[in-house]
PDB file of C-alpha atoms in Angstrom:
ATOM      1  CA  MET A 224      -8.104 -11.551  65.456  1.00  0.00           C
ATOM      2  CA  SER A 225      -6.921  -9.713  62.329  1.00  0.00           C
ATOM      3  CA  ARG A 226      -7.503 -11.133  58.898  1.00  0.00           C
ATOM      4  CA  LEU A 227      -4.697 -11.858  56.492  1.00  0.00           C
ATOM      5  CA  PRO A 228      -4.658  -9.612  53.412  1.00  0.00           C
ATOM      6  CA  PRO A 229      -6.098 -11.281  50.299  1.00  0.00           C
ATOM      7  CA  LEU A 230      -3.645 -13.032  48.050  1.00  0.00           C
ATOM      8  CA  PRO A 231      -2.845 -11.143  44.834  1.00  0.00           C
ATOM      9  CA  LEU A 232      -4.619 -12.403  41.738  1.00  0.00           C
ATOM     10  CA  PRO A 233      -2.542 -14.535  39.419  1.00  0.00           C
ATOM     11  CA  PRO A 234      -1.736 -13.059  36.010  1.00  0.00           C
ATOM     12  CA  ALA A 235      -4.183 -13.629  33.183  1.00  0.00           C
ATOM     13  CA  ARG A 236      -3.984 -17.038  31.610  1.00  0.00           C
ATOM     14  CA  GLY A 237      -2.337 -17.490  28.233  1.00  0.00           C
ATOM     15  CA  ALA A 238      -0.738 -14.052  28.026  1.00  0.00           C
ATOM     16  CA  ARG A 239       2.763 -15.364  27.328  1.00  0.00           C
ATOM     17  CA  THR A 240       1.538 -18.127  25.037  1.00  0.00           C
ATOM     18  CA  ALA A 241      -0.565 -15.705  22.984  1.00  0.00           C
ATOM     19  CA  ARG A 242       2.380 -13.291  22.672  1.00  0.00           C
ATOM     20  CA  PHE A 243       4.714 -16.092  21.562  1.00  0.00           C
ATOM     21  CA  VAL A 244       2.316 -17.513  18.954  1.00  0.00           C
ATOM     22  CA  ALA A 245       1.469 -14.033  17.641  1.00  0.00           C
ATOM     23  CA  SER A 246       5.166 -13.176  17.322  1.00  0.00           C
ATOM     24  CA  LEU A 247       5.751 -16.449  15.472  1.00  0.00           C
ATOM     25  CA  ALA A 248       2.846 -15.723  13.109  1.00  0.00           C
ATOM     26  CA  PHE A 249       4.235 -12.282  12.295  1.00  0.00           C
ATOM     27  CA  MET A 250       7.771 -13.609  11.765  1.00  0.00           C
ATOM     28  CA  VAL A 251       6.602 -16.412   9.463  1.00  0.00           C
ATOM     29  CA  MET A 252       4.603 -13.905   7.417  1.00  0.00           C
ATOM     30  CA  VAL A 253       7.432 -11.380   7.087  1.00  0.00           C
ATOM     31  CA  VAL A 254      10.122 -13.959   6.341  1.00  0.00           C
ATOM     32  CA  GLY A 255       7.942 -15.585   3.678  1.00  0.00           C
ATOM     33  CA  ILE A 256       7.164 -12.326   1.866  1.00  0.00           C
ATOM     34  CA  VAL A 257      10.720 -10.959   2.083  1.00  0.00           C
ATOM     35  CA  SER A 258      12.150 -14.282   0.876  1.00  0.00           C
ATOM     36  CA  ARG A 259       9.834 -14.170  -2.167  1.00  0.00           C
ATOM     37  CA  HIS A 260      11.004 -10.649  -3.033  1.00  0.00           C
ATOM     38  CA  LEU A 261      14.605 -11.860  -2.797  1.00  0.00           C
ATOM     39  CA  ASP A 262      13.827 -14.941  -4.957  1.00  0.00           C
ATOM     40  CA  LEU A 263      14.845 -17.277  -2.142  1.00  0.00           C
ATOM     41  CA  ILE A 264      11.565 -19.201  -2.301  1.00  0.00           C
ATOM     42  CA  SER A 265       8.863 -19.820  -4.893  1.00  0.00           C
ATOM     43  CA  SER A 266       5.475 -18.119  -4.946  1.00  0.00           C
ATOM     44  CA  GLY A 267       3.866 -21.378  -3.823  1.00  0.00           C
ATOM     45  CA  THR A 268       6.128 -21.561  -0.782  1.00  0.00           C
ATOM     46  CA  MET A 269       5.396 -17.911  -0.024  1.00  0.00           C
ATOM     47  CA  TYR A 270       1.640 -18.555  -0.119  1.00  0.00           C
ATOM     48  CA  THR A 271       2.202 -21.489   2.256  1.00  0.00           C
ATOM     49  CA  ALA A 272       4.096 -19.193   4.630  1.00  0.00           C
ATOM     50  CA  VAL A 273       1.329 -16.585   4.475  1.00  0.00           C
ATOM     51  CA  GLY A 274      -1.288 -19.265   5.139  1.00  0.00           C
ATOM     52  CA  THR A 275       0.730 -20.614   8.051  1.00  0.00           C
ATOM     53  CA  GLY A 276       1.060 -17.117   9.481  1.00  0.00           C
ATOM     54  CA  LEU A 277      -2.693 -16.599   9.256  1.00  0.00           C
ATOM     55  CA  LEU A 278      -3.353 -19.955  10.952  1.00  0.00           C
ATOM     56  CA  LEU A 279      -0.943 -19.128  13.771  1.00  0.00           C
ATOM     57  CA  GLY A 280      -2.596 -15.730  14.080  1.00  0.00           C
ATOM     58  CA  LEU A 281      -5.978 -17.415  14.586  1.00  0.00           C
ATOM     59  CA  VAL A 282      -4.483 -19.660  17.279  1.00  0.00           C
ATOM     60  CA  ALA A 283      -2.988 -16.619  19.011  1.00  0.00           C
ATOM     61  CA  LEU A 284      -6.344 -14.844  18.797  1.00  0.00           C
ATOM     62  CA  GLY A 285      -8.077 -17.783  20.434  1.00  0.00           C
ATOM     63  CA  VAL A 286      -5.587 -17.847  23.322  1.00  0.00           C
ATOM     64  CA  LEU A 287      -5.765 -14.067  23.618  1.00  0.00           C
ATOM     65  CA  ALA A 288      -9.534 -14.278  24.068  1.00  0.00           C
ATOM     66  CA  MET A 289      -8.948 -16.248  27.262  1.00  0.00           C
ATOM     67  CA  THR A 290      -6.419 -13.667  28.440  1.00  0.00           C
ATOM     68  CA  ILE A 291      -8.819 -10.799  27.809  1.00  0.00           C
ATOM     69  CA  ARG A 292     -11.584 -12.638  29.670  1.00  0.00           C
ATOM     70  CA  ASP A 293      -9.392 -12.952  32.767  1.00  0.00           C
ATOM     71  CA  VAL A 294      -8.409  -9.279  32.590  1.00  0.00           C
ATOM     72  CA  TRP A 295     -11.937  -8.008  31.982  1.00  0.00           C
ATOM     73  CA  GLN A 296     -13.991 -10.229  34.270  1.00  0.00           C
ATOM     74  CA  GLU A 297     -11.575 -11.052  37.079  1.00  0.00           C
ATOM     75  CA  GLY A 298      -9.290  -8.038  37.080  1.00  0.00           C
ATOM     76  CA  ARG A 299      -6.128 -10.053  36.587  1.00  0.00           C
ATOM     77  CA  GLY A 300      -2.948  -8.391  35.345  1.00  0.00           C
ATOM     78  CA  GLY A 301      -1.896  -8.581  31.714  1.00  0.00           C
ATOM     79  CA  ALA A 302      -3.823  -5.818  29.936  1.00  0.00           C
ATOM     80  CA  ASP A 303      -0.669  -4.233  28.486  1.00  0.00           C
ATOM     81  CA  SER A 304       0.595  -7.572  27.222  1.00  0.00           C
ATOM     82  CA  ALA A 305      -2.800  -8.374  25.696  1.00  0.00           C
ATOM     83  CA  PHE A 306      -2.854  -5.079  23.802  1.00  0.00           C
ATOM     84  CA  GLY A 307       0.656  -5.651  22.417  1.00  0.00           C
ATOM     85  CA  THR A 308      -0.308  -9.175  21.377  1.00  0.00           C
ATOM     86  CA  LEU A 309      -3.406  -7.862  19.619  1.00  0.00           C
ATOM     87  CA  LEU A 310      -1.241  -5.470  17.585  1.00  0.00           C
ATOM     88  CA  LEU A 311       0.990  -8.380  16.534  1.00  0.00           C
ATOM     89  CA  ILE A 312      -2.047 -10.380  15.441  1.00  0.00           C
ATOM     90  CA  VAL A 313      -3.354  -7.457  13.399  1.00  0.00           C
ATOM     91  CA  ALA A 314       0.091  -7.151  11.759  1.00  0.00           C
ATOM     92  CA  ALA A 315       0.032 -10.885  10.961  1.00  0.00           C
ATOM     93  CA  PHE A 316      -3.427 -10.476   9.429  1.00  0.00           C
ATOM     94  CA  SER A 317      -2.393  -7.397   7.428  1.00  0.00           C
ATOM     95  CA  PRO A 318      -2.054  -9.228   4.058  1.00  0.00           C
ATOM     96  CA  LEU A 319      -5.544 -10.666   4.483  1.00  0.00           C
ATOM     97  CA  ILE A 320      -6.942  -7.292   5.585  1.00  0.00           C
ATOM     98  CA  GLY A 321      -5.237  -5.540   2.671  1.00  0.00           C
ATOM     99  CA  ALA A 322      -6.508  -8.145   0.213  1.00  0.00           C
ATOM    100  CA  ALA A 323     -10.069  -7.745   1.488  1.00  0.00           C
ATOM    101  CA  VAL A 324      -9.903  -3.955   1.139  1.00  0.00           C
ATOM    102  CA  ALA A 325      -8.374  -4.211  -2.352  1.00  0.00           C
ATOM    103  CA  TYR A 326     -10.996  -6.769  -3.405  1.00  0.00           C
ATOM    104  CA  VAL A 327     -13.688  -4.203  -2.652  1.00  0.00           C
ATOM    105  CA  ALA A 328     -11.777  -1.287  -4.180  1.00  0.00           C
ATOM    106  CA  TYR A 329     -10.664  -2.889  -7.468  1.00  0.00           C
ATOM    107  CA  PRO A 330     -12.546  -4.813 -10.176  1.00  0.00           C
ATOM    108  CA  ALA A 331     -12.467  -8.613  -9.876  1.00  0.00           C
ATOM    109  CA  ILE A 332     -10.354  -9.228 -12.986  1.00  0.00           C
ATOM    110  CA  ASP A 333      -7.040 -11.001 -13.524  1.00  0.00           C
ATOM    111  CA  SER A 334      -5.845  -9.280 -16.702  1.00  0.00           C
ATOM    112  CA  VAL A 335      -5.623  -5.709 -17.970  1.00  0.00           C
ATOM    113  CA  SER A 336      -4.970  -4.645 -21.557  1.00  0.00           C
ATOM    114  CA  THR A 337      -4.895  -1.288 -23.300  1.00  0.00           C
ATOM    115  CA  ASP A 338      -6.804  -2.968 -26.136  1.00  0.00           C
ATOM    116  CA  THR A 339      -9.717  -4.949 -24.713  1.00  0.00           C
ATOM    117  CA  ASP A 340     -11.090  -5.835 -28.164  1.00  0.00           C
ATOM    118  CA  ASP A 341      -7.825  -7.279 -29.483  1.00  0.00           C
ATOM    119  CA  PRO A 342      -5.405  -7.714 -26.549  1.00  0.00           C
ATOM    120  CA  PRO A 343      -1.805  -8.790 -27.156  1.00  0.00           C
ATOM    121  CA  ALA A 344      -1.545 -12.566 -27.186  1.00  0.00           C
ATOM    122  CA  ALA A 345      -0.418 -14.248 -23.985  1.00  0.00           C
ATOM    123  CA  PRO A 346       3.090 -15.773 -23.938  1.00  0.00           C
ATOM    124  CA  ALA A 347       3.255 -19.236 -25.431  1.00  0.00           C
ATOM    125  CA  ASP A 348       4.117 -20.813 -22.075  1.00  0.00           C
ATOM    126  CA  PHE A 349       1.585 -18.805 -20.054  1.00  0.00           C
ATOM    127  CA  SER A 350      -0.516 -20.818 -17.610  1.00  0.00           C
ATOM    128  CA  GLN A 351      -2.619 -20.002 -14.572  1.00  0.00           C
ATOM    129  CA  VAL A 352      -2.984 -21.743 -11.246  1.00  0.00           C
ATOM    130  CA  VAL A 353      -6.701 -22.474 -10.838  1.00  0.00           C
ATOM    131  CA  LEU A 354      -8.142 -22.116  -7.333  1.00  0.00           C
ATOM    132  CA  PRO A 355     -11.035 -24.162  -5.899  1.00  0.00           C
ATOM    133  CA  VAL A 356     -13.154 -20.999  -5.575  1.00  0.00           C
ATOM    134  CA  ASP A 357     -13.305 -18.539  -8.476  1.00  0.00           C
ATOM    135  CA  LEU A 358     -13.811 -14.963  -7.249  1.00  0.00           C
ATOM    136  CA  ARG A 359     -13.326 -13.342 -10.644  1.00  0.00           C
ATOM    137  CA  ALA A 360     -16.015 -11.566 -12.604  1.00  0.00           C
ATOM    138  CA  ALA A 361     -17.562 -13.360 -15.567  1.00  0.00           C
ATOM    139  CA  PRO A 362     -15.344 -13.210 -18.684  1.00  0.00           C
ATOM    140  CA  ASN A 363     -17.959 -11.234 -20.632  1.00  0.00           C
ATOM    141  CA  GLU A 364     -17.959  -8.559 -17.916  1.00  0.00           C
ATOM    142  CA  ALA A 365     -14.174  -8.127 -17.595  1.00  0.00           C
ATOM    143  CA  ALA A 366     -13.722  -5.584 -20.419  1.00  0.00           C
ATOM    144  CA  ALA A 367     -16.498  -3.315 -19.138  1.00  0.00           C
ATOM    145  CA  LEU A 368     -15.184  -3.515 -15.571  1.00  0.00           C
ATOM    146  CA  GLN A 369     -11.701  -2.547 -16.746  1.00  0.00           C
ATOM    147  CA  GLU A 370     -12.917   0.381 -18.819  1.00  0.00           C
ATOM    148  CA  ASP A 371     -14.951   1.723 -15.890  1.00  0.00           C
ATOM    149  CA  ALA A 372     -12.101   1.347 -13.387  1.00  0.00           C
ATOM    150  CA  TYR A 373      -9.150   2.318 -15.600  1.00  0.00           C
ATOM    151  CA  PRO A 374     -10.366   4.612 -18.408  1.00  0.00           C
ATOM    152  CA  ASP A 375      -6.860   6.054 -18.936  1.00  0.00           C
ATOM    153  CA  LEU A 376      -5.266   2.705 -19.804  1.00  0.00           C
ATOM    154  CA  THR A 377      -5.664   2.846 -23.574  1.00  0.00           C
ATOM    155  CA  THR A 378      -3.582   2.203 -26.674  1.00  0.00           C
ATOM    156  CA  GLN A 379      -0.607   4.566 -26.879  1.00  0.00           C
ATOM    157  CA  ALA A 380      -0.174   6.258 -30.258  1.00  0.00           C
ATOM    158  CA  THR A 381       3.176   7.783 -31.162  1.00  0.00           C
ATOM    159  CA  ASP A 382       4.682   9.355 -34.253  1.00  0.00           C
ATOM    160  CA  LEU A 383       7.763   7.150 -33.863  1.00  0.00           C
ATOM    161  CA  SER A 384       8.417   4.273 -36.225  1.00  0.00           C
ATOM    162  CA  THR A 385       7.954   0.766 -34.829  1.00  0.00           C
ATOM    163  CA  VAL A 386      11.730   0.342 -34.685  1.00  0.00           C
ATOM    164  CA  GLU A 387      12.119   3.536 -32.631  1.00  0.00           C
ATOM    165  CA  ALA A 388       9.119   2.742 -30.438  1.00  0.00           C
ATOM    166  CA  TYR A 389      10.460  -0.755 -29.790  1.00  0.00           C
ATOM    167  CA  ALA A 390      13.799   0.650 -28.639  1.00  0.00           C
ATOM    168  CA  LEU A 391      12.068   3.042 -26.229  1.00  0.00           C
ATOM    169  CA  ALA A 392       9.731   0.295 -24.996  1.00  0.00           C
ATOM    170  CA  ARG A 393      12.690  -1.906 -24.211  1.00  0.00           C
ATOM    171  CA  GLN A 394      14.423   0.957 -22.393  1.00  0.00           C
ATOM    172  CA  THR A 395      11.210   1.525 -20.444  1.00  0.00           C
ATOM    173  CA  ILE A 396      11.099  -2.096 -19.305  1.00  0.00           C
ATOM    174  CA  ASP A 397      14.748  -1.932 -18.275  1.00  0.00           C
ATOM    175  CA  ASP A 398      14.038   1.216 -16.254  1.00  0.00           C
ATOM    176  CA  LEU A 399      11.123  -0.502 -14.513  1.00  0.00           C
ATOM    177  CA  GLY A 400      13.352  -3.423 -13.577  1.00  0.00           C
ATOM    178  CA  TRP A 401      11.198  -6.061 -15.263  1.00  0.00           C
ATOM    179  CA  ASP A 402      12.794  -9.281 -16.427  1.00  0.00           C
ATOM    180  CA  ILE A 403      12.595  -9.600 -20.227  1.00  0.00           C
ATOM    181  CA  ARG A 404      11.663 -13.120 -21.354  1.00  0.00           C
ATOM    182  CA  LEU A 405      11.259 -12.572 -25.088  1.00  0.00           C
ATOM    183  CA  ALA A 406      12.199  -9.691 -27.385  1.00  0.00           C
ATOM    184  CA  GLU A 407      11.130  -9.616 -31.042  1.00  0.00           C
ATOM    185  CA  GLU A 408      12.490  -6.471 -32.685  1.00  0.00           C
ATOM    186  CA  PRO A 409      10.770  -5.206 -35.869  1.00  0.00           C
ATOM    187  CA  ASP A 410      12.787  -6.024 -38.984  1.00  0.00           C
ATOM    188  CA  THR A 411      11.640  -2.869 -40.743  1.00  0.00           C
ATOM    189  CA  GLU A 412       9.715   0.274 -39.863  1.00  0.00           C
ATOM    190  CA  ALA A 413       6.607  -1.362 -41.341  1.00  0.00           C
ATOM    191  CA  ALA A 414       6.910  -4.492 -39.193  1.00  0.00           C
ATOM    192  CA  SER A 415       5.588  -5.224 -35.711  1.00  0.00           C
ATOM    193  CA  GLY A 416       7.515  -5.906 -32.508  1.00  0.00           C
ATOM    194  CA  ARG A 417       6.804  -7.682 -29.260  1.00  0.00           C
ATOM    195  CA  ILE A 418       8.345  -7.864 -25.799  1.00  0.00           C
ATOM    196  CA  GLU A 419       7.400 -10.336 -23.079  1.00  0.00           C
ATOM    197  CA  ALA A 420       8.488  -9.547 -19.534  1.00  0.00           C
ATOM    198  CA  GLU A 421       7.943 -10.597 -15.940  1.00  0.00           C
ATOM    199  CA  ALA A 422       6.857  -7.989 -13.390  1.00  0.00           C
ATOM    200  CA  ARG A 423       6.416  -8.343  -9.634  1.00  0.00           C
ATOM    201  CA  SER A 424       3.487  -7.488  -7.397  1.00  0.00           C
ATOM    202  CA  LEU A 425       4.214  -4.663  -4.981  1.00  0.00           C
ATOM    203  CA  VAL A 426       3.458  -6.425  -1.678  1.00  0.00           C
ATOM    204  CA  LEU A 427       3.841 -10.177  -2.080  1.00  0.00           C
ATOM    205  CA  GLY A 428       6.432 -10.185  -4.865  1.00  0.00           C
ATOM    206  CA  THR A 429       4.518 -12.662  -7.022  1.00  0.00           C
ATOM    207  CA  GLN A 430       5.022 -12.669 -10.790  1.00  0.00           C
ATOM    208  CA  GLU A 431       2.754 -11.224 -13.457  1.00  0.00           C
ATOM    209  CA  ASP A 432       3.340 -11.631 -17.190  1.00  0.00           C
ATOM    210  CA  VAL A 433       3.482  -8.419 -19.221  1.00  0.00           C
ATOM    211  CA  VAL A 434       3.332  -8.264 -23.014  1.00  0.00           C
ATOM    212  CA  VAL A 435       4.133  -5.123 -25.018  1.00  0.00           C
ATOM    213  CA  ARG A 436       3.013  -5.086 -28.649  1.00  0.00           C
ATOM    214  CA  ILE A 437       4.239  -2.483 -31.148  1.00  0.00           C
ATOM    215  CA  ARG A 438       2.407  -2.229 -34.471  1.00  0.00           C
ATOM    216  CA  PRO A 439       2.425   0.282 -37.333  1.00  0.00           C
ATOM    217  CA  GLY A 440      -0.163   3.051 -37.018  1.00  0.00           C
ATOM    218  CA  ASP A 441      -1.645   5.627 -39.359  1.00  0.00           C
ATOM    219  CA  SER A 442       1.271   8.009 -38.761  1.00  0.00           C
ATOM    220  CA  GLY A 443       3.806   6.219 -36.634  1.00  0.00           C
ATOM    221  CA  SER A 444       3.130   3.281 -34.348  1.00  0.00           C
ATOM    222  CA  ARG A 445       0.630   1.999 -31.805  1.00  0.00           C
ATOM    223  CA  ILE A 446       1.705   0.417 -28.529  1.00  0.00           C
ATOM    224  CA  ASP A 447      -0.468  -1.919 -26.479  1.00  0.00           C
ATOM    225  CA  ILE A 448       0.359  -3.403 -23.083  1.00  0.00           C
ATOM    226  CA  ARG A 449      -1.228  -6.377 -21.399  1.00  0.00           C
ATOM    227  CA  SER A 450      -0.525  -7.640 -17.877  1.00  0.00           C
ATOM    228  CA  MET A 451      -1.795 -11.043 -16.671  1.00  0.00           C
ATOM    229  CA  SER A 452      -1.833 -12.809 -13.322  1.00  0.00           C
ATOM    230  CA  ARG A 453      -0.455 -16.327 -12.981  1.00  0.00           C
ATOM    231  CA  VAL A 454      -3.095 -17.181 -10.376  1.00  0.00           C
ATOM    232  CA  ALA A 455      -6.757 -17.241 -11.435  1.00  0.00           C
ATOM    233  CA  MET A 456      -7.960 -14.734  -8.865  1.00  0.00           C
ATOM    234  CA  PRO A 457      -8.758 -10.998  -8.756  1.00  0.00           C
ATOM    235  CA  ASP A 458      -5.484  -9.134  -9.217  1.00  0.00           C
ATOM    236  CA  LEU A 459      -6.255  -6.464  -6.571  1.00  0.00           C
ATOM    237  CA  GLY A 460      -5.120  -3.733  -8.961  1.00  0.00           C
ATOM    238  CA  GLU A 461      -1.635  -5.108  -9.644  1.00  0.00           C
ATOM    239  CA  ASN A 462      -2.021  -5.585 -13.412  1.00  0.00           C
ATOM    240  CA  ALA A 463      -3.390  -2.077 -13.855  1.00  0.00           C
ATOM    241  CA  ARG A 464      -0.438  -0.786 -11.858  1.00  0.00           C
ATOM    242  CA  HIS A 465       2.005  -2.505 -14.224  1.00  0.00           C
ATOM    243  CA  VAL A 466       0.271  -1.126 -17.312  1.00  0.00           C
ATOM    244  CA  GLY A 467       0.046   2.347 -15.791  1.00  0.00           C
ATOM    245  CA  ASP A 468       3.710   2.241 -14.755  1.00  0.00           C
ATOM    246  CA  PHE A 469       4.742   1.333 -18.299  1.00  0.00           C
ATOM    247  CA  ILE A 470       2.685   4.137 -19.864  1.00  0.00           C
ATOM    248  CA  ALA A 471       4.035   6.734 -17.439  1.00  0.00           C
ATOM    249  CA  ARG A 472       7.652   5.606 -17.755  1.00  0.00           C
ATOM    250  CA  PHE A 473       7.435   5.337 -21.563  1.00  0.00           C
ATOM    251  CA  GLY A 474       6.364   8.975 -21.641  1.00  0.00           C
ATOM    252  CA  GLU A 475       9.338   9.940 -19.481  1.00  0.00           C
ATOM    253  CA  VAL A 476      11.769   7.957 -21.640  1.00  0.00           C
ATOM    254  CA  SER A 477      10.319   9.527 -24.811  1.00  0.00           C
ATOM    255  CA  ARG A 478      10.691  13.052 -23.444  1.00  0.00           C
ATOM    256  CA  ARG A 479      14.212  12.319 -22.272  1.00  0.00           C
ATOM    257  CA  GLN A 480      15.107  10.950 -25.688  1.00  0.00           C
ATOM    258  CA  ALA A 481      13.619  13.964 -27.467  1.00  0.00           C
ATOM    259  CA  ALA A 482      15.587  16.348 -25.254  1.00  0.00           C
ATOM    260  CA  ASN A 483      18.927  14.714 -26.121  1.00  0.00           C
TER     261      ASN A 483
END
């Protein structure tokens, strides 16, 4: 009497569920970040979306573990689906992975100034969201950490008058696409000027406050830039990027002006 062929193994458990939850996690993450860049939602709502995406990613990872167990130990089908789901989970975790890498690569500070001894004053309405866990370096260590990490971010001296330097600084901010909140033009060439602007982080689109201070120098004027995070956490290099972008673009604007 011949035996019946063995029944085929059922597909691995949870493969479809893991793929669905992972896709949802990725979509929530992307929609939240893109909506923040387009000013459709607030930063708080964006952080909620990112947190929700990470939570869904953990759920998907848990279900995927069961799928991988069935594939590995019992030889069930679903390996290709499991690999695709794993890629989606990694994509959903990308902000967290990027933040972890940046936390190691950049100093744990939330403000950068070209003058660490006498930084430009913060805007009058500036406030920070305080988190339950403070990952920043001690305040008395921040200046040394900045100088070690960003030695090129120093006060910019120019032979322009404060009035001329102010005009170029304002043009620089316009070129960078920052939103000007306050503009105090020098009354005379011996007076000081100040510009307060709002810049955006590159990935999440959150706001940082930037202050540009123009003061008379020995033979011209001195320009200082300060960028500050609105959340009391390590800035992952964003404030230094804003200050560096201003310095580089100001140089370009100055050369363009001199050539005309």
